[in-house]
Amino acid sequence: MQESQITSSEWEVMRVVWANQPTTSKYISEILTQKMDWKPATTKTLIGRLVKKNKLNTLEEGRKYLYSANVSEQESIQENSKEVLQQVCTKKRGAVLYQMIEDTTLSIEDIERLEELLQTKKKTAPKVVACQCVPGQCNCQQECH
Ligand SMILES: [Zn+2]
């Protein structure tokens, strides 16, 4: 799994495919030239990598290739957010989420859903979250004793 992660540049390509699949490298390149100022060769390299990583499917249609996604956007977003949280001590994850929420414009509906989720979580929440870090990567354990 680790080696097949989508980089932030590749993510730009995936977004075009998710929104327009199946699509051509020409179309992906047009969008990313506008947004990122990338040359077609750059986009083609990224598409090639994504095919190798098995994130994109290739379909030959006449003289051109059509690309479609092999992984769903939803799934990939979930994987990404998990990864972000896994980089942080379990005790600090609440603060990361707090910051994310503070930095995000949320609709009333979003907020109501979050409130509901938090109410549910509150029922079974521990008083203190236990640190699960490897010693040497975190100071939590020392601070707690
Ligand atoms: Zn820790």
GROMACS .gro file of C-alpha atoms and ligand atoms in nm:
model
  146
    1MET     CA    1   0.000   0.000   0.000
    2GLN     CA    2   0.271   0.241   0.107
    3GLU     CA    3   0.445   0.261  -0.232
    4SER     CA    4   0.122   0.324  -0.418
    5GLN     CA    5   0.029   0.649  -0.246
    6ILE     CA    6  -0.083   0.941  -0.458
    7THR     CA    7   0.150   1.243  -0.440
    8SER     CA    8   0.012   1.596  -0.435
    9SER     CA    9   0.100   1.651  -0.805
   10GLU     CA   10  -0.063   1.322  -0.900
   11TRP     CA   11  -0.365   1.428  -0.697
   12GLU     CA   12  -0.417   1.719  -0.942
   13VAL     CA   13  -0.441   1.466  -1.227
   14MET     CA   14  -0.674   1.238  -1.032
   15ARG     CA   15  -0.913   1.526  -0.964
   16VAL     CA   16  -0.952   1.593  -1.337
   17VAL     CA   17  -1.011   1.222  -1.405
   18TRP     CA   18  -1.260   1.185  -1.119
   19ALA     CA   19  -1.458   1.481  -1.249
   20ASN     CA   20  -1.453   1.383  -1.617
   21GLN     CA   21  -1.390   1.012  -1.664
   22PRO     CA   22  -1.324   0.863  -1.903
   23THR     CA   23  -1.103   1.138  -2.038
   24THR     CA   24  -0.797   1.192  -2.257
   25SER     CA   25  -0.448   1.305  -2.161
   26LYS     CA   26  -0.509   1.606  -2.383
   27TYR     CA   27  -0.803   1.718  -2.174
   28ILE     CA   28  -0.622   1.652  -1.843
   29SER     CA   29  -0.328   1.850  -1.974
   30GLU     CA   30  -0.550   2.143  -2.080
   31ILE     CA   31  -0.698   2.176  -1.733
   32LEU     CA   32  -0.363   2.149  -1.557
   33THR     CA   33  -0.191   2.392  -1.791
   34GLN     CA   34  -0.454   2.642  -1.686
   35LYS     CA   35  -0.441   2.566  -1.317
   36MET     CA   36  -0.078   2.466  -1.257
   37ASP     CA   37   0.099   2.607  -1.563
   38TRP     CA   38   0.232   2.256  -1.639
   39LYS     CA   39   0.369   2.155  -1.977
   40PRO     CA   40   0.190   1.859  -2.147
   41ALA     CA   41   0.502   1.646  -2.086
   42THR     CA   42   0.472   1.700  -1.710
   43THR     CA   43   0.109   1.590  -1.709
   44LYS     CA   44   0.192   1.289  -1.928
   45THR     CA   45   0.466   1.181  -1.687
   46LEU     CA   46   0.221   1.201  -1.396
   47ILE     CA   47  -0.043   1.005  -1.588
   48GLY     CA   48   0.220   0.738  -1.661
   49ARG     CA   49   0.306   0.710  -1.293
   50LEU     CA   50  -0.059   0.679  -1.196
   51VAL     CA   51  -0.109   0.400  -1.450
   52LYS     CA   52   0.196   0.221  -1.304
   53LYS     CA   53   0.059   0.264  -0.953
   54ASN     CA   54  -0.264   0.111  -1.079
   55LYS     CA   55  -0.462   0.422  -0.989
   56LEU     CA   56  -0.564   0.487  -1.351
   57ASN     CA   57  -0.704   0.252  -1.614
   58THR     CA   58  -0.613   0.288  -1.978
   59LEU     CA   59  -0.860   0.215  -2.254
   60GLU     CA   60  -0.753   0.227  -2.615
   61GLU     CA   61  -1.013   0.383  -2.835
   62GLY     CA   62  -0.911   0.413  -3.197
   63ARG     CA   63  -0.596   0.626  -3.197
   64LYS     CA   64  -0.631   0.773  -2.854
   65TYR     CA   65  -0.619   0.652  -2.497
   66LEU     CA   66  -0.893   0.712  -2.250
   67TYR     CA   67  -0.822   0.722  -1.879
   68SER     CA   68  -1.051   0.633  -1.595
   69ALA     CA   69  -0.991   0.604  -1.221
   70ASN     CA   70  -0.923   0.271  -1.053
   71VAL     CA   71  -0.980   0.414  -0.707
   72SER     CA   72  -1.275   0.623  -0.595
   73GLU     CA   73  -1.236   0.984  -0.488
   74GLN     CA   74  -1.415   0.913  -0.160
   75GLU     CA   75  -1.182   0.625  -0.073
   76SER     CA   76  -0.871   0.821  -0.160
   77ILE     CA   77  -0.980   1.120   0.049
   78GLN     CA   78  -1.041   0.890   0.344
   79GLU     CA   79  -0.699   0.730   0.304
   80ASN     CA   80  -0.538   1.074   0.292
   81SER     CA   81  -0.704   1.204   0.604
   82LYS     CA   82  -0.615   0.886   0.792
   83GLU     CA   83  -0.257   0.928   0.686
   84VAL     CA   84  -0.244   1.287   0.810
   85LEU     CA   85  -0.370   1.182   1.153
   86GLN     CA   86  -0.136   0.884   1.173
   87GLN     CA   87   0.160   1.122   1.153
   88VAL     CA   88   0.056   1.278   1.483
   89CYS     CA   89   0.058   1.144   1.842
   90THR     CA   90  -0.288   1.013   1.936
   91LYS     CA   91  -0.301   1.274   2.214
   92LYS     CA   92  -0.253   1.559   1.965
   93ARG     CA   93  -0.508   1.448   1.705
   94GLY     CA   94  -0.793   1.634   1.872
   95ALA     CA   95  -0.597   1.958   1.834
   96VAL     CA   96  -0.530   1.883   1.466
   97LEU     CA   97  -0.902   1.832   1.403
   98TYR     CA   98  -0.983   2.149   1.598
   99GLN     CA   99  -0.744   2.344   1.376
  100MET     CA  100  -0.891   2.190   1.059
  101ILE     CA  101  -1.243   2.285   1.164
  102GLU     CA  102  -1.133   2.634   1.263
  103ASP     CA  103  -0.973   2.685   0.920
  104THR     CA  104  -1.274   2.556   0.723
  105THR     CA  105  -1.593   2.728   0.614
  106LEU     CA  106  -1.875   2.493   0.715
  107SER     CA  107  -2.244   2.497   0.621
  108ILE     CA  108  -2.514   2.482   0.889
  109GLU     CA  109  -2.574   2.122   0.776
  110ASP     CA  110  -2.205   2.035   0.812
  111ILE     CA  111  -2.203   2.182   1.162
  112GLU     CA  112  -2.518   1.996   1.264
  113ARG     CA  113  -2.370   1.668   1.145
  114LEU     CA  114  -2.049   1.733   1.337
  115GLU     CA  115  -2.243   1.825   1.650
  116GLU     CA  116  -2.436   1.501   1.626
  117LEU     CA  117  -2.120   1.299   1.578
  118LEU     CA  118  -1.950   1.468   1.872
  119GLN     CA  119  -2.250   1.405   2.096
  120THR     CA  120  -2.237   1.036   2.007
  121LYS     CA  121  -1.861   1.016   2.058
  122LYS     CA  122  -1.889   1.193   2.392
  123LYS     CA  123  -2.089   0.902   2.534
  124THR     CA  124  -1.799   0.659   2.500
  125ALA     CA  125  -1.501   0.895   2.509
  126PRO     CA  126  -1.210   0.823   2.745
  127LYS     CA  127  -1.113   1.092   2.993
  128VAL     CA  128  -0.761   1.096   2.854
  129VAL     CA  129  -0.638   0.961   2.518
  130ALA     CA  130  -0.343   0.726   2.561
  131CYS     CA  131  -0.021   0.797   2.372
  132GLN     CA  132   0.081   0.508   2.143
  133CYS     CA  133   0.400   0.656   2.009
  134VAL     CA  134   0.734   0.482   1.984
  135PRO     CA  135   0.959   0.615   2.262
  136GLY     CA  136   1.187   0.880   2.112
  137GLN     CA  137   0.921   1.020   1.878
  138CYS     CA  138   0.709   1.188   2.139
  139ASN     CA  139   0.738   1.340   2.488
  140CYS     CA  140   0.388   1.247   2.607
  141GLN     CA  141   0.493   0.952   2.821
  142GLN     CA  142   0.752   1.154   3.009
  143GLU     CA  143   0.509   1.438   3.071
  144CYS     CA  144   0.242   1.204   3.205
  145HIS     CA  145   0.459   1.050   3.477
  146ZN      ZN  146   0.266   1.035   2.182
   0.00000   0.00000   0.00000
